[in-house]
PDB file of N, CA and C in Angstrom:
ATOM      1  N   MET V 245       0.848  -1.138  -0.094  1.00 58.00           N
ATOM      2  CA  MET V 245      -0.001   0.031  -0.013  1.00 58.00           C
ATOM      3  C   MET V 245       0.951   1.130  -0.047  1.00 58.00           C
ATOM      4  N   ASN V 246       0.888   1.951  -1.069  1.00 57.00           N
ATOM      5  CA  ASN V 246       1.556   3.156  -1.220  1.00 57.00           C
ATOM      6  C   ASN V 246       0.760   4.370  -0.783  1.00 57.00           C
ATOM      7  N   LYS V 247       1.181   5.204   0.166  1.00 56.00           N
ATOM      8  CA  LYS V 247       0.279   6.163   0.689  1.00 56.00           C
ATOM      9  C   LYS V 247      -0.056   7.283  -0.304  1.00 56.00           C
ATOM     10  N   ASN V 248       0.678   7.222  -1.463  1.00 66.00           N
ATOM     11  CA  ASN V 248       0.402   8.305  -2.608  1.00 66.00           C
ATOM     12  C   ASN V 248      -0.558   7.686  -3.560  1.00 66.00           C
ATOM     13  N   LYS V 249      -1.061   6.301  -3.484  1.00 79.00           N
ATOM     14  CA  LYS V 249      -1.828   5.606  -4.332  1.00 79.00           C
ATOM     15  C   LYS V 249      -3.300   5.734  -3.719  1.00 79.00           C
ATOM     16  N   GLU V 250      -4.308   6.069  -4.522  1.00 91.00           N
ATOM     17  CA  GLU V 250      -5.661   6.141  -4.068  1.00 91.00           C
ATOM     18  C   GLU V 250      -6.192   4.821  -3.770  1.00 91.00           C
ATOM     19  N   PRO V 251      -6.756   4.633  -2.530  1.00 94.00           N
ATOM     20  CA  PRO V 251      -7.206   3.456  -2.059  1.00 94.00           C
ATOM     21  C   PRO V 251      -8.482   2.840  -2.884  1.00 94.00           C
ATOM     22  N   LYS V 252      -8.503   1.610  -3.166  1.00 96.00           N
ATOM     23  CA  LYS V 252      -9.563   1.177  -4.032  1.00 96.00           C
ATOM     24  C   LYS V 252     -10.622   0.384  -3.175  1.00 96.00           C
ATOM     25  N   THR V 253     -10.305   0.034  -2.056  1.00 97.00           N
ATOM     26  CA  THR V 253     -11.289  -0.608  -1.236  1.00 97.00           C
ATOM     27  C   THR V 253     -11.305   0.040   0.304  1.00 97.00           C
ATOM     28  N   ALA V 254     -12.278  -0.451   1.004  1.00 97.00           N
ATOM     29  CA  ALA V 254     -12.452   0.152   2.307  1.00 97.00           C
ATOM     30  C   ALA V 254     -11.152  -0.250   3.178  1.00 97.00           C
ATOM     31  N   PHE V 255     -10.680  -1.483   3.105  1.00 98.00           N
ATOM     32  CA  PHE V 255      -9.546  -2.138   3.676  1.00 98.00           C
ATOM     33  C   PHE V 255      -8.421  -1.100   3.448  1.00 98.00           C
ATOM     34  N   GLU V 256      -8.156  -0.904   2.110  1.00 97.00           N
ATOM     35  CA  GLU V 256      -7.008   0.071   1.737  1.00 97.00           C
ATOM     36  C   GLU V 256      -7.136   1.445   2.392  1.00 97.00           C
ATOM     37  N   ALA V 257      -8.361   1.796   2.353  1.00 97.00           N
ATOM     38  CA  ALA V 257      -8.753   3.276   2.873  1.00 97.00           C
ATOM     39  C   ALA V 257      -8.382   3.260   4.394  1.00 97.00           C
ATOM     40  N   LEU V 258      -8.665   2.285   5.036  1.00 98.00           N
ATOM     41  CA  LEU V 258      -8.409   2.092   6.525  1.00 98.00           C
ATOM     42  C   LEU V 258      -6.957   2.114   6.845  1.00 98.00           C
ATOM     43  N   ILE V 259      -6.224   1.391   5.947  1.00 97.00           N
ATOM     44  CA  ILE V 259      -4.719   1.408   6.142  1.00 97.00           C
ATOM     45  C   ILE V 259      -4.054   2.614   6.076  1.00 97.00           C
ATOM     46  N   LEU V 260      -4.648   3.333   4.901  1.00 96.00           N
ATOM     47  CA  LEU V 260      -4.104   4.719   4.651  1.00 96.00           C
ATOM     48  C   LEU V 260      -4.503   5.659   5.820  1.00 96.00           C
ATOM     49  N   ALA V 261      -5.740   5.652   6.209  1.00 97.00           N
ATOM     50  CA  ALA V 261      -6.161   6.534   7.202  1.00 97.00           C
ATOM     51  C   ALA V 261      -5.362   6.271   8.484  1.00 97.00           C
ATOM     52  N   LEU V 262      -4.997   5.009   8.884  1.00 97.00           N
ATOM     53  CA  LEU V 262      -4.225   4.776  10.041  1.00 97.00           C
ATOM     54  C   LEU V 262      -2.715   5.302   9.891  1.00 97.00           C
ATOM     55  N   VAL V 263      -2.138   5.025   8.677  1.00 96.00           N
ATOM     56  CA  VAL V 263      -0.761   5.519   8.569  1.00 96.00           C
ATOM     57  C   VAL V 263      -0.701   6.932   8.465  1.00 96.00           C
ATOM     58  N   LEU V 264      -1.789   7.705   7.831  1.00 95.00           N
ATOM     59  CA  LEU V 264      -1.726   9.101   7.892  1.00 95.00           C
ATOM     60  C   LEU V 264      -2.020   9.810   9.229  1.00 95.00           C
ATOM     61  N   GLY V 265      -2.752   9.075   9.962  1.00 97.00           N
ATOM     62  CA  GLY V 265      -3.084   9.515  11.310  1.00 97.00           C
ATOM     63  C   GLY V 265      -1.846   9.497  12.250  1.00 97.00           C
ATOM     64  N   VAL V 266      -0.985   8.616  11.998  1.00 96.00           N
ATOM     65  CA  VAL V 266       0.278   8.507  12.740  1.00 96.00           C
ATOM     66  C   VAL V 266       1.336   9.559  12.303  1.00 96.00           C
ATOM     67  N   THR V 267       1.356   9.754  10.850  1.00 96.00           N
ATOM     68  CA  THR V 267       2.289  10.671  10.402  1.00 96.00           C
ATOM     69  C   THR V 267       1.788  12.011  10.039  1.00 96.00           C
ATOM     70  N   ALA V 268       0.740  12.413  10.509  1.00 97.00           N
ATOM     71  CA  ALA V 268       0.114  13.609  10.258  1.00 97.00           C
ATOM     72  C   ALA V 268       0.986  14.798  11.061  1.00 97.00           C
ATOM     73  N   PRO V 269       1.010  15.932  10.229  1.00 96.00           N
ATOM     74  CA  PRO V 269       1.943  16.966  10.769  1.00 96.00           C
ATOM     75  C   PRO V 269       1.444  17.645  12.067  1.00 96.00           C
ATOM     76  N   THR V 270       0.237  17.682  12.227  1.00 97.00           N
ATOM     77  CA  THR V 270      -0.434  18.352  13.376  1.00 97.00           C
ATOM     78  C   THR V 270      -1.350  17.364  14.087  1.00 97.00           C
ATOM     79  N   GLU V 271      -1.605  17.595  15.416  1.00 97.00           N
ATOM     80  CA  GLU V 271      -2.551  16.795  16.209  1.00 97.00           C
ATOM     81  C   GLU V 271      -3.883  16.809  15.638  1.00 97.00           C
ATOM     82  N   GLU V 272      -4.240  18.006  14.991  1.00 98.00           N
ATOM     83  CA  GLU V 272      -5.669  18.280  14.513  1.00 98.00           C
ATOM     84  C   GLU V 272      -5.825  17.346  13.244  1.00 98.00           C
ATOM     85  N   LYS V 273      -4.836  17.389  12.426  1.00 98.00           N
ATOM     86  CA  LYS V 273      -4.873  16.390  11.333  1.00 98.00           C
ATOM     87  C   LYS V 273      -4.796  14.933  11.572  1.00 98.00           C
ATOM     88  N   ALA V 274      -4.136  14.633  12.634  1.00 97.00           N
ATOM     89  CA  ALA V 274      -4.022  13.304  13.025  1.00 97.00           C
ATOM     90  C   ALA V 274      -5.389  12.795  13.625  1.00 97.00           C
ATOM     91  N   GLN V 275      -5.975  13.621  14.353  1.00 98.00           N
ATOM     92  CA  GLN V 275      -7.354  13.367  14.930  1.00 98.00           C
ATOM     93  C   GLN V 275      -8.367  13.200  13.793  1.00 98.00           C
ATOM     94  N   GLN V 276      -8.363  14.094  12.752  1.00 98.00           N
ATOM     95  CA  GLN V 276      -9.230  13.919  11.592  1.00 98.00           C
ATOM     96  C   GLN V 276      -9.003  12.557  10.927  1.00 98.00           C
ATOM     97  N   CYS V 277      -7.747  12.173  10.766  1.00 97.00           N
ATOM     98  CA  CYS V 277      -7.441  10.723  10.121  1.00 97.00           C
ATOM     99  C   CYS V 277      -7.937   9.757  10.901  1.00 97.00           C
ATOM    100  N   LEU V 278      -7.824   9.688  12.269  1.00 96.00           N
ATOM    101  CA  LEU V 278      -8.261   8.694  13.030  1.00 96.00           C
ATOM    102  C   LEU V 278      -9.925   8.630  13.211  1.00 96.00           C
ATOM    103  N   GLU V 279     -10.433   9.819  13.074  1.00 98.00           N
ATOM    104  CA  GLU V 279     -11.868   9.792  12.983  1.00 98.00           C
ATOM    105  C   GLU V 279     -12.406   9.087  11.714  1.00 98.00           C
ATOM    106  N   ILE V 280     -11.652   9.298  10.653  1.00 98.00           N
ATOM    107  CA  ILE V 280     -12.029   8.717   9.451  1.00 98.00           C
ATOM    108  C   ILE V 280     -11.890   7.181   9.588  1.00 98.00           C
ATOM    109  N   ALA V 281     -10.534   6.877  10.107  1.00 98.00           N
ATOM    110  CA  ALA V 281     -10.304   5.412  10.200  1.00 98.00           C
ATOM    111  C   ALA V 281     -11.449   4.748  11.164  1.00 98.00           C
ATOM    112  N   GLN V 282     -11.868   5.294  12.249  1.00 98.00           N
ATOM    113  CA  GLN V 282     -12.884   4.869  13.017  1.00 98.00           C
ATOM    114  C   GLN V 282     -14.184   4.558  12.210  1.00 98.00           C
ATOM    115  N   SER V 283     -14.473   5.518  11.372  1.00 98.00           N
ATOM    116  CA  SER V 283     -15.853   5.363  10.613  1.00 98.00           C
ATOM    117  C   SER V 283     -15.700   4.342   9.460  1.00 98.00           C
ATOM    118  N   ILE V 284     -14.500   4.138   8.860  1.00 98.00           N
ATOM    119  CA  ILE V 284     -14.293   3.066   8.009  1.00 98.00           C
ATOM    120  C   ILE V 284     -14.355   1.703   8.675  1.00 98.00           C
ATOM    121  N   ALA V 285     -13.838   1.641   9.831  1.00 98.00           N
ATOM    122  CA  ALA V 285     -13.594   0.461  10.536  1.00 98.00           C
ATOM    123  C   ALA V 285     -14.997  -0.072  10.953  1.00 98.00           C
ATOM    124  N   GLN V 286     -15.861   0.776  11.255  1.00 97.00           N
ATOM    125  CA  GLN V 286     -17.177   0.369  11.657  1.00 97.00           C
ATOM    126  C   GLN V 286     -17.919  -0.527  10.583  1.00 97.00           C
ATOM    127  N   ASP V 287     -17.638  -0.280   9.254  1.00 95.00           N
ATOM    128  CA  ASP V 287     -18.184  -1.125   8.209  1.00 95.00           C
ATOM    129  C   ASP V 287     -17.388  -2.200   7.883  1.00 95.00           C
ATOM    130  N   LEU V 288     -16.231  -2.630   8.450  1.00 98.00           N
ATOM    131  CA  LEU V 288     -15.441  -3.795   8.177  1.00 98.00           C
ATOM    132  C   LEU V 288     -15.555  -4.778   9.277  1.00 98.00           C
ATOM    133  N   PRO V 289     -15.492  -6.129   9.047  1.00 98.00           N
ATOM    134  CA  PRO V 289     -15.473  -7.284  10.085  1.00 98.00           C
ATOM    135  C   PRO V 289     -14.193  -6.837  10.844  1.00 98.00           C
ATOM    136  N   ALA V 290     -14.234  -7.386  12.229  1.00 98.00           N
ATOM    137  CA  ALA V 290     -13.151  -7.216  13.054  1.00 98.00           C
ATOM    138  C   ALA V 290     -11.903  -7.743  12.624  1.00 98.00           C
ATOM    139  N   LYS V 291     -11.844  -8.874  11.919  1.00 98.00           N
ATOM    140  CA  LYS V 291     -10.720  -9.534  11.389  1.00 98.00           C
ATOM    141  C   LYS V 291     -10.017  -8.675  10.385  1.00 98.00           C
ATOM    142  N   GLU V 292     -10.829  -7.920   9.519  1.00 98.00           N
ATOM    143  CA  GLU V 292     -10.209  -7.106   8.490  1.00 98.00           C
ATOM    144  C   GLU V 292      -9.546  -5.893   9.140  1.00 98.00           C
ATOM    145  N   VAL V 293     -10.278  -5.252  10.241  1.00 98.00           N
ATOM    146  CA  VAL V 293      -9.690  -4.197  10.931  1.00 98.00           C
ATOM    147  C   VAL V 293      -8.393  -4.591  11.636  1.00 98.00           C
ATOM    148  N   SER V 294      -8.263  -5.731  12.157  1.00 98.00           N
ATOM    149  CA  SER V 294      -6.996  -6.115  12.744  1.00 98.00           C
ATOM    150  C   SER V 294      -5.960  -6.353  11.805  1.00 98.00           C
ATOM    151  N   ARG V 295      -6.297  -6.915  10.575  1.00 98.00           N
ATOM    152  CA  ARG V 295      -5.319  -6.999   9.491  1.00 98.00           C
ATOM    153  C   ARG V 295      -4.868  -5.658   8.927  1.00 98.00           C
ATOM    154  N   ALA V 296      -5.779  -4.727   8.965  1.00 98.00           N
ATOM    155  CA  ALA V 296      -5.458  -3.354   8.473  1.00 98.00           C
ATOM    156  C   ALA V 296      -4.463  -2.753   9.517  1.00 98.00           C
ATOM    157  N   LYS V 297      -4.760  -2.841  10.677  1.00 98.00           N
ATOM    158  CA  LYS V 297      -3.772  -2.361  11.936  1.00 98.00           C
ATOM    159  C   LYS V 297      -2.449  -2.925  11.653  1.00 98.00           C
ATOM    160  N   LYS V 298      -2.364  -4.305  11.446  1.00 98.00           N
ATOM    161  CA  LYS V 298      -0.997  -4.926  11.337  1.00 98.00           C
ATOM    162  C   LYS V 298      -0.334  -4.309  10.077  1.00 98.00           C
ATOM    163  N   GLU V 299      -0.944  -4.143   8.918  1.00 97.00           N
ATOM    164  CA  GLU V 299      -0.363  -3.613   7.588  1.00 97.00           C
ATOM    165  C   GLU V 299       0.156  -2.201   7.869  1.00 97.00           C
ATOM    166  N   ALA V 300      -0.779  -1.388   8.559  1.00 97.00           N
ATOM    167  CA  ALA V 300      -0.365  -0.130   8.855  1.00 97.00           C
ATOM    168  C   ALA V 300       0.896  -0.044   9.590  1.00 97.00           C
ATOM    169  N   LYS V 301       0.963  -0.887  10.531  1.00 97.00           N
ATOM    170  CA  LYS V 301       2.153  -0.913  11.521  1.00 97.00           C
ATOM    171  C   LYS V 301       3.470  -1.412  10.632  1.00 97.00           C
ATOM    172  N   ARG V 302       3.225  -2.341   9.761  1.00 97.00           N
ATOM    173  CA  ARG V 302       4.288  -2.750   8.891  1.00 97.00           C
ATOM    174  C   ARG V 302       4.816  -1.731   8.099  1.00 97.00           C
ATOM    175  N   ILE V 303       3.909  -1.018   7.438  1.00 95.00           N
ATOM    176  CA  ILE V 303       4.243   0.198   6.613  1.00 95.00           C
ATOM    177  C   ILE V 303       5.052   1.221   7.331  1.00 95.00           C
ATOM    178  N   LEU V 304       4.556   1.497   8.678  1.00 96.00           N
ATOM    179  CA  LEU V 304       5.224   2.562   9.424  1.00 96.00           C
ATOM    180  C   LEU V 304       6.584   2.148   9.830  1.00 96.00           C
ATOM    181  N   GLU V 305       6.663   0.887  10.125  1.00 96.00           N
ATOM    182  CA  GLU V 305       8.117   0.392  10.593  1.00 96.00           C
ATOM    183  C   GLU V 305       8.976   0.490   9.258  1.00 96.00           C
ATOM    184  N   GLU V 306       8.583   0.129   8.038  1.00 94.00           N
ATOM    185  CA  GLU V 306       9.413   0.195   6.916  1.00 94.00           C
ATOM    186  C   GLU V 306       9.911   1.690   6.515  1.00 94.00           C
ATOM    187  N   THR V 307       8.987   2.674   6.803  1.00 90.00           N
ATOM    188  CA  THR V 307       9.373   3.871   6.517  1.00 90.00           C
ATOM    189  C   THR V 307      10.065   4.760   7.514  1.00 90.00           C
ATOM    190  N   ALA V 308      10.192   3.996   8.674  1.00 81.00           N
ATOM    191  CA  ALA V 308      10.775   4.605   9.909  1.00 81.00           C
ATOM    192  C   ALA V 308      12.313   4.846   9.812  1.00 81.00           C
TER     193      ALA V 308
END
């Protein structure tokens, strides 16, 4: 998942929102991203949300 690539699925959008929430330049923008992530996560099964969190973590570790 490239954060410059437009997400095609809710799963990809959740990953992107989580990554952007962590890397946002301000607390306000981070909060906005996390609110979006929560909204997306409500429509996904818990298993998918867990997978998205793991994928976001992997992306963040690779770019650290």
